[in-house]
PDB file of C-alpha atoms in Angstrom:
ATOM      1  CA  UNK A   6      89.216  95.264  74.080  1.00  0.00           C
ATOM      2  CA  UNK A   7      88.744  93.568  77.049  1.00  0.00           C
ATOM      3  CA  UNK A   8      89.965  92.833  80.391  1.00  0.00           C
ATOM      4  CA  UNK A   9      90.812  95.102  83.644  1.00  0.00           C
ATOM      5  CA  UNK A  10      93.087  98.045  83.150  1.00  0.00           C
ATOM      6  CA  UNK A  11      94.888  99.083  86.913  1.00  0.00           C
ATOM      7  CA  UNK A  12      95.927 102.882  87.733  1.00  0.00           C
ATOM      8  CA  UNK A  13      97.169 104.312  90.633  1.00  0.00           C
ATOM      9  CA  UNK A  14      97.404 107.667  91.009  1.00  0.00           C
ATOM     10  CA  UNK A  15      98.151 110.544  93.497  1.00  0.00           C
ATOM     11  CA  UNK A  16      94.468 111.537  95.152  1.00  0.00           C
ATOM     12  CA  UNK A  17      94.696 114.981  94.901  1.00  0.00           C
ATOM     13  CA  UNK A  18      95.769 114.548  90.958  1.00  0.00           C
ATOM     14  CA  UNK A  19      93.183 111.816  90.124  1.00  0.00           C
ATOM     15  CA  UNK A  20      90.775 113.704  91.557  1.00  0.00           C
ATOM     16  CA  UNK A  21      91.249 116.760  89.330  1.00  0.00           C
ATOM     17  CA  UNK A  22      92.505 115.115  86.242  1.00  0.00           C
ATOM     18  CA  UNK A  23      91.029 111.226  85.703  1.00  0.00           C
ATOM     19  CA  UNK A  24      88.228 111.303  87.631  1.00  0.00           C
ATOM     20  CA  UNK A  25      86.387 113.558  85.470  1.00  0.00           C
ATOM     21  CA  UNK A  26      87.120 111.808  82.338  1.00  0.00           C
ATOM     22  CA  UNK A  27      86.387 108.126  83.200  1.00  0.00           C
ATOM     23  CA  UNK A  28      82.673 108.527  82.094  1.00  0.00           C
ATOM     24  CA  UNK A  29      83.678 110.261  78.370  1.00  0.00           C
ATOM     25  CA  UNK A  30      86.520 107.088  78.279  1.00  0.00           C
ATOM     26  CA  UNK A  31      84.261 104.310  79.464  1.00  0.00           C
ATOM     27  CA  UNK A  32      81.561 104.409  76.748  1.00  0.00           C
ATOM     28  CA  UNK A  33      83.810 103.579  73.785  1.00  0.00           C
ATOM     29  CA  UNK A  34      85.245 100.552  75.440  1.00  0.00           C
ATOM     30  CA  UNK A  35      82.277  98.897  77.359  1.00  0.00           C
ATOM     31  CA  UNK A  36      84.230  95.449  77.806  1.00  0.00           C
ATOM     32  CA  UNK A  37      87.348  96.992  79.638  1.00  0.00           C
ATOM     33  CA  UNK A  38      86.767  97.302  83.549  1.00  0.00           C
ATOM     34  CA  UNK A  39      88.900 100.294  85.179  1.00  0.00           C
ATOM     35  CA  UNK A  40      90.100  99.452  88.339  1.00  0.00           C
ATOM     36  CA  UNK A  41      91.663 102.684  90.268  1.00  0.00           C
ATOM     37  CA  UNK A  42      93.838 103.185  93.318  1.00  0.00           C
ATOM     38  CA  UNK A  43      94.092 106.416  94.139  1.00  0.00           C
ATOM     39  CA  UNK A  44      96.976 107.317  97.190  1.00  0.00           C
ATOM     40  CA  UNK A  45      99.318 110.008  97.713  1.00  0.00           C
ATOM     41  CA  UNK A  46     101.399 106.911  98.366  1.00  0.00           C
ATOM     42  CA  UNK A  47     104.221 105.052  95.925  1.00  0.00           C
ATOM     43  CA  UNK A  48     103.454 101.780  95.493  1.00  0.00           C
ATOM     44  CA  UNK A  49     105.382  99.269  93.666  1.00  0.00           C
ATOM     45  CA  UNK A  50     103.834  98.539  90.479  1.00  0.00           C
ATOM     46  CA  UNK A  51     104.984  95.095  89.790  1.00  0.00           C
ATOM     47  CA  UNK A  52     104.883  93.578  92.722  1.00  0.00           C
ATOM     48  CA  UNK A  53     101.551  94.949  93.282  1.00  0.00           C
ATOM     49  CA  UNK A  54      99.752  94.436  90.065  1.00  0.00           C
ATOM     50  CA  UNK A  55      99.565  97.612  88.367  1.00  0.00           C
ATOM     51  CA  UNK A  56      99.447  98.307  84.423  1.00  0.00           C
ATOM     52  CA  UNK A  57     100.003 102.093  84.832  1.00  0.00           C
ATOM     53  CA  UNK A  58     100.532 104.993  86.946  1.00  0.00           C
ATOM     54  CA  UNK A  59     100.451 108.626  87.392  1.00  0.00           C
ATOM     55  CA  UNK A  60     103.380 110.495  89.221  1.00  0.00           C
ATOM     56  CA  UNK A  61     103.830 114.129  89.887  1.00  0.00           C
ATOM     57  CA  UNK A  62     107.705 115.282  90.399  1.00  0.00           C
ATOM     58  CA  UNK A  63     110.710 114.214  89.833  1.00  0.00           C
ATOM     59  CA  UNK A  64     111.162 110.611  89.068  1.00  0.00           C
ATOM     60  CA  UNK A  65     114.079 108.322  90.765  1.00  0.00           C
ATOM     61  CA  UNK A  66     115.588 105.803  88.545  1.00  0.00           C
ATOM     62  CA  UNK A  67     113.900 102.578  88.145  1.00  0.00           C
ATOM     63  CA  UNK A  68     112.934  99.929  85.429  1.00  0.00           C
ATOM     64  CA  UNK A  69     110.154 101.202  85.017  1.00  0.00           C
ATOM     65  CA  UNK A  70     108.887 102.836  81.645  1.00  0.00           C
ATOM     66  CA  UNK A  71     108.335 106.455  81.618  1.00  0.00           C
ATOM     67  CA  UNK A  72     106.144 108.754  79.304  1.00  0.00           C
ATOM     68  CA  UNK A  73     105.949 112.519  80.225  1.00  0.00           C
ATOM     69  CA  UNK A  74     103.121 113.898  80.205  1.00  0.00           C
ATOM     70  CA  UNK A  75     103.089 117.531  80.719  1.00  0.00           C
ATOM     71  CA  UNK A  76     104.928 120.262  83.070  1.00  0.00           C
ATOM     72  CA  UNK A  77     103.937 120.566  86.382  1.00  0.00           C
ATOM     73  CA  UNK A  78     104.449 124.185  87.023  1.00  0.00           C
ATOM     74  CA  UNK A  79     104.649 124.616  91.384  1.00  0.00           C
ATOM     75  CA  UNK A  80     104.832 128.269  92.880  1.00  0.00           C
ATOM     76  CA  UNK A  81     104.939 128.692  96.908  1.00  0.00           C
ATOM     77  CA  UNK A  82     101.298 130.590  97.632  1.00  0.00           C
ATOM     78  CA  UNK A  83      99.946 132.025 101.218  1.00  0.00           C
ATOM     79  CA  UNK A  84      96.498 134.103 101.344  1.00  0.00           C
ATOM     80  CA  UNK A  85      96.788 137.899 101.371  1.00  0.00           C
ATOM     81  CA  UNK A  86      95.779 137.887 105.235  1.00  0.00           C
ATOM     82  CA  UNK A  87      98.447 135.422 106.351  1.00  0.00           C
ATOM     83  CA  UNK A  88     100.975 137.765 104.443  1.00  0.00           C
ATOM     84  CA  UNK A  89      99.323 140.978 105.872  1.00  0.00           C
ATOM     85  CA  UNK A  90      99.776 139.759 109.104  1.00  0.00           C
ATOM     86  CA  UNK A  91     103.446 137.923 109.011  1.00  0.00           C
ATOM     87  CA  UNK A  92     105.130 140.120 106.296  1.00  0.00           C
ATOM     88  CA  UNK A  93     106.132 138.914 102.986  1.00  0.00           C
ATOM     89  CA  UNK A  94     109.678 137.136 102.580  1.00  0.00           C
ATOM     90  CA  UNK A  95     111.273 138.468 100.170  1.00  0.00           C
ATOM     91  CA  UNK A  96     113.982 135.713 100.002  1.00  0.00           C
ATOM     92  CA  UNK A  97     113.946 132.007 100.471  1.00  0.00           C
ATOM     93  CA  UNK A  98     116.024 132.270 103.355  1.00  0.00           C
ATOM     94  CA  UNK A  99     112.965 134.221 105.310  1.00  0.00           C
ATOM     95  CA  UNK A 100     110.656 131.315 105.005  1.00  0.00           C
ATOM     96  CA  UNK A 101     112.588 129.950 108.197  1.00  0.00           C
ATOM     97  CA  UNK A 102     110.832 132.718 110.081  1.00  0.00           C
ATOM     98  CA  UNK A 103     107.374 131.757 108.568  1.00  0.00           C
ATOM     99  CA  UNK A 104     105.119 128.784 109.098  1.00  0.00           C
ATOM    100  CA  UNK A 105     105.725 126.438 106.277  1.00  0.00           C
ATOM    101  CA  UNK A 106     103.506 123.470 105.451  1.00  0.00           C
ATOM    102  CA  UNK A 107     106.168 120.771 103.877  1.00  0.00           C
ATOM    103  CA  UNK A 108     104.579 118.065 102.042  1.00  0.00           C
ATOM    104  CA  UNK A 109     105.508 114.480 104.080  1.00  0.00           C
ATOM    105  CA  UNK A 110     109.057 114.198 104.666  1.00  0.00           C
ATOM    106  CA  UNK A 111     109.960 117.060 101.826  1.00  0.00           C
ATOM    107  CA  UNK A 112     110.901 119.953 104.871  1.00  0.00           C
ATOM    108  CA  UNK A 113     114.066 121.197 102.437  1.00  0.00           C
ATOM    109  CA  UNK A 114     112.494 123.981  99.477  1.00  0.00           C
ATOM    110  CA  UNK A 115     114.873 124.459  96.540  1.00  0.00           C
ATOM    111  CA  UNK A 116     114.598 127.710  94.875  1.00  0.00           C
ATOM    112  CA  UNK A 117     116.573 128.740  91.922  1.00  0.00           C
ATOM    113  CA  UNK A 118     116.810 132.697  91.948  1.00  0.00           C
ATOM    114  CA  UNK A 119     117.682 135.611  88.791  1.00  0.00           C
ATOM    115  CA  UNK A 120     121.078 134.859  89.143  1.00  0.00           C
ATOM    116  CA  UNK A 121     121.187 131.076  88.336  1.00  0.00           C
ATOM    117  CA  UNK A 122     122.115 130.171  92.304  1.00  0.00           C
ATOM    118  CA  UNK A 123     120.330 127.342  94.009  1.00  0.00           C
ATOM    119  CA  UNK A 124     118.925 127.947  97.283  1.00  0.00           C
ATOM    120  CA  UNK A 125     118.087 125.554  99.897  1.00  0.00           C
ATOM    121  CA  UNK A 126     115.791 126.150 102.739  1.00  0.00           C
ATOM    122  CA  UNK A 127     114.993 124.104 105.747  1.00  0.00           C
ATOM    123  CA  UNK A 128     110.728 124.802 106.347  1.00  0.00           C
ATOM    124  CA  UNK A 129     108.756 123.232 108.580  1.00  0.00           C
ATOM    125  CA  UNK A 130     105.830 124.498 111.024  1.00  0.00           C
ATOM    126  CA  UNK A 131     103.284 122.630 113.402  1.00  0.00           C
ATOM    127  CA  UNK A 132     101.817 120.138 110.602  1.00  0.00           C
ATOM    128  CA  UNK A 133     102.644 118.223 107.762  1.00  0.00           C
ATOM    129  CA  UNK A 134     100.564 115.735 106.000  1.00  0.00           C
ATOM    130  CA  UNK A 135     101.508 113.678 102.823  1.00  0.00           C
ATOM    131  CA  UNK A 136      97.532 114.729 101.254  1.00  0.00           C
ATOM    132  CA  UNK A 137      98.575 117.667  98.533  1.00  0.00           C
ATOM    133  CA  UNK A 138      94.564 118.929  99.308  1.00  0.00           C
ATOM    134  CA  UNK A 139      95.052 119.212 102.937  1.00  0.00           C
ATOM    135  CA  UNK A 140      98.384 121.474 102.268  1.00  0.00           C
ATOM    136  CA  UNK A 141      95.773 122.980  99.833  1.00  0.00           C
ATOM    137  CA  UNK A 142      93.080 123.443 102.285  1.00  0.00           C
ATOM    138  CA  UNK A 143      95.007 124.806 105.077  1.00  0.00           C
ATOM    139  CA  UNK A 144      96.639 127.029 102.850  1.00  0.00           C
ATOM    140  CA  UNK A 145      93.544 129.160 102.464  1.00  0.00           C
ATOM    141  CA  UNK A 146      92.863 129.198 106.043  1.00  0.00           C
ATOM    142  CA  UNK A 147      95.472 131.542 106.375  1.00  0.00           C
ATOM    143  CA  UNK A 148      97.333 128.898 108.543  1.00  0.00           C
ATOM    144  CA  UNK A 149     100.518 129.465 106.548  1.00  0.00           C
ATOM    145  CA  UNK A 150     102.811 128.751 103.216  1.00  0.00           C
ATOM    146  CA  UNK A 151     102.476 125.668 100.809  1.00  0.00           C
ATOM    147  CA  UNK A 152     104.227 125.013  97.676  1.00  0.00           C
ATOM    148  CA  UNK A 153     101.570 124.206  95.139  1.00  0.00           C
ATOM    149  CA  UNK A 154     101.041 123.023  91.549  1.00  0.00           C
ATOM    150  CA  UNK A 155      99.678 125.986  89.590  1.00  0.00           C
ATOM    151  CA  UNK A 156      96.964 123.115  88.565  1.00  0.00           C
ATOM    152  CA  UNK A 157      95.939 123.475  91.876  1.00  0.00           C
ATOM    153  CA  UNK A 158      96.343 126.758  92.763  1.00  0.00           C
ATOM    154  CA  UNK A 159      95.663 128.851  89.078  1.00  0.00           C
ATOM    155  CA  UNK A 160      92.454 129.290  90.222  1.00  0.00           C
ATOM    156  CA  UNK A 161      92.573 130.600  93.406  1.00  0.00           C
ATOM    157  CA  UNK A 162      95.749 132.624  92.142  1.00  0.00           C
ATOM    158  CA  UNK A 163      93.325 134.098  89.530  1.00  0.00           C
ATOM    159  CA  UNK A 164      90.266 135.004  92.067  1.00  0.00           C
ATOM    160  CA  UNK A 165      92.772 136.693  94.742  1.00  0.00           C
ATOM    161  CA  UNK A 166      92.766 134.176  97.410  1.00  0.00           C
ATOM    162  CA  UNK A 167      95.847 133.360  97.005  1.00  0.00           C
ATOM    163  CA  UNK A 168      99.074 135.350  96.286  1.00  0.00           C
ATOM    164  CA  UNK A 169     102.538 134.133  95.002  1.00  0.00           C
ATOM    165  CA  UNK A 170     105.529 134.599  96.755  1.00  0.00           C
ATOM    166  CA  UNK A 171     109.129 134.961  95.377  1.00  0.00           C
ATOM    167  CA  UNK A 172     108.380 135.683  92.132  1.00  0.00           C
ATOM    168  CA  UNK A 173     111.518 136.056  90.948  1.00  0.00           C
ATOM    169  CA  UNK A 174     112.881 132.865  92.564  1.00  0.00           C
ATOM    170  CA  UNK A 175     111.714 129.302  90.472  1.00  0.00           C
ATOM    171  CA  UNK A 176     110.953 125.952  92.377  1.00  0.00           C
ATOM    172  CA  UNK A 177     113.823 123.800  91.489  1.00  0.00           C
ATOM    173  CA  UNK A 178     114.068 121.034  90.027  1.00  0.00           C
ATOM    174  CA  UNK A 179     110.959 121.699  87.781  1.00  0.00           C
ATOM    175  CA  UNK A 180     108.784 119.009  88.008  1.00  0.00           C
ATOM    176  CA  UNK A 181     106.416 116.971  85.456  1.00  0.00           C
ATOM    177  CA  UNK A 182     103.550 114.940  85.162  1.00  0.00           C
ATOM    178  CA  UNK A 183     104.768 111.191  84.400  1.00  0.00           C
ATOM    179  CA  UNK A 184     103.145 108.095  83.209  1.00  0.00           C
ATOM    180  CA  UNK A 185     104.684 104.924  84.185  1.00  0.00           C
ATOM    181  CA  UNK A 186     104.258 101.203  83.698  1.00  0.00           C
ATOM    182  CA  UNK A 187     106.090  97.793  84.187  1.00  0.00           C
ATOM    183  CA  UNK A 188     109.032  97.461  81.664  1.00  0.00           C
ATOM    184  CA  UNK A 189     107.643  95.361  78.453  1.00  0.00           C
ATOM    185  CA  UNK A 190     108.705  95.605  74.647  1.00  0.00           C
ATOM    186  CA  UNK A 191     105.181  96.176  73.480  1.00  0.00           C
ATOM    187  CA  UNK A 192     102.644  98.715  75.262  1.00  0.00           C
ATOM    188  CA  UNK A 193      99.450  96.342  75.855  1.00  0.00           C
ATOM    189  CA  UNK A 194      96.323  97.624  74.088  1.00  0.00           C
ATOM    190  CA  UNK A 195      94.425  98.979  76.993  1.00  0.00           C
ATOM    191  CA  UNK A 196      97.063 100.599  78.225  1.00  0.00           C
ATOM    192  CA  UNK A 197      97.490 102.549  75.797  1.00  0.00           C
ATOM    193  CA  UNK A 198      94.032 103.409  74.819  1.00  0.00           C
ATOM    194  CA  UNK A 199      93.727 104.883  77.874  1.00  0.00           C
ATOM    195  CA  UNK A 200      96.883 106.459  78.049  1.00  0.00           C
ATOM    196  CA  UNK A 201      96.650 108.039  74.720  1.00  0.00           C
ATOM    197  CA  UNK A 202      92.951 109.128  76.028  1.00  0.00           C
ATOM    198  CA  UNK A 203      93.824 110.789  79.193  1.00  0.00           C
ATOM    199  CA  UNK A 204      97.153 112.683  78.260  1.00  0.00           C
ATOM    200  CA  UNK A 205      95.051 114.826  75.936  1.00  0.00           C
ATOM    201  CA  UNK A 206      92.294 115.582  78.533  1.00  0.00           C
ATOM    202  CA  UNK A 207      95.338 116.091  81.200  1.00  0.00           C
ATOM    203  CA  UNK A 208      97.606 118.550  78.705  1.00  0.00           C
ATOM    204  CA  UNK A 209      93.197 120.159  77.976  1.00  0.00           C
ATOM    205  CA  UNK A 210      92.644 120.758  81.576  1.00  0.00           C
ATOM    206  CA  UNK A 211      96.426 122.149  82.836  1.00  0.00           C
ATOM    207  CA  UNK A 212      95.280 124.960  79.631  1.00  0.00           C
ATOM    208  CA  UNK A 213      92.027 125.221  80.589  1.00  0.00           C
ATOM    209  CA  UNK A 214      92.967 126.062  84.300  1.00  0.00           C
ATOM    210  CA  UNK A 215      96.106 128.141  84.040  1.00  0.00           C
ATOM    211  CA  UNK A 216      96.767 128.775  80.324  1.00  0.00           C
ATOM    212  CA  UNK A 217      94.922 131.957  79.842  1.00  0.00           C
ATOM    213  CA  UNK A 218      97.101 133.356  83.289  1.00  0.00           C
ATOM    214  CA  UNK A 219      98.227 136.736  81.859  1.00  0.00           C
ATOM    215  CA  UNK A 220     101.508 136.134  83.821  1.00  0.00           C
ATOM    216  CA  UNK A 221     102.097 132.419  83.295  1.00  0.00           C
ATOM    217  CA  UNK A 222     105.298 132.907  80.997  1.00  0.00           C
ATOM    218  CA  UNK A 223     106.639 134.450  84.625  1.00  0.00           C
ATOM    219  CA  UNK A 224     105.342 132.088  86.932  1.00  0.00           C
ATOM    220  CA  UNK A 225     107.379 128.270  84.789  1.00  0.00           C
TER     221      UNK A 225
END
């Protein structure tokens, strides 16, 4: 197999899950050159060249080919000393009275609660930032509340740093992990070599990092 295989990929994502895996993938196909683009930015795949990419949420309707590749569990988290000192909401409503940390433009939170009713809440704060680690980062300084992948937060959920909020209201729409490419009748051979490859290490690490959560049938 030879050739150049192009991915793009959220930053924060790559980071966590293809990153680490490019040296056990590379190895068993020493022709085939890897050429990443990692950006918390859409770009258009055609028009810019890509064979594949990685996209966490909901999808809008395209041409493009889709694959699932595994849940993406999110849970709104704030530190135990941000929530000491503001209070706990015990709604979504009372998030308007708390500093929020939106990602980019997304300043409206959808919650579905126990009784099947959707709510939607306006957030917003002093910053917003379209980098899913920065949310991350600011987060645990106790600056305020961010809604994060439980990828990205199962750890620090685990170790006490960070505590989940409405836990009996659910993110809505759940969102996935999605591979997409250019629409073709037949996959080409390094795409899916490494596509087959990385969706086993991706569904590996998500169990690795929150699958042993005593709790996690109560936190999808």
């Amino acid at each position: 197999m030879r050739g150049t295989l192009r991915i793009t990929a959220p930053a924060s994502f790559a980071h966590s899950h293809i990153v680490p895996f490019v040296p056990e993938f590379l190895p068993h196909h020493p022709a085939l050159r890897l050429d990443q683009h990692l950006s918390d930015m859409v770009v258009d795949l055609v028009e810019q060249g890509f064979d594949l990419a990685f996209r966490v949420g909901a999808l809008q309707p395209s041409s493009l080919l889709a694959r699932k590749i595994d849940d993406n569990p999110m849970v709104p988290v704030a530190t135990p000393k941000y929530l000491e000192r503001y209070g706990i909401p015990q709604t979504p409503g009372e998030l308007r009275n708390h500093v929020c940390l939106p990602m980019g433009r997304n300043t409206v939170w959808r919650f579905r609660g126990p009784d099947g009713k959707q709510h939607d809440v306006s957030v917003g704060g002093p910053l917003s930032v379209n980098l899913g680690d920065a949310i991350g980062e600011w987060v645990l300084a106790n600056v305020g509340i961010g809604l994060a992948s439980l990828w990205h937060a199962g750890r620090d959920l685990r170790a006490g740093q960070l505590a989940r909020i409405l836990p009996g209201f659910h993110v809505f729409p759940r969102t996935q992990i999605w591979a997409v490419r250019p629409p073709a009748r037949v996959m080409p051979s390094r795409v899916e070599a490494f596509l087959s490859f990385i969706e086993r290490r991706i569904r590996e690490a998500n169990h690795a990092r929150y699958g042993d959560m005593a709790d996690w049938q109560n936190m999808t």
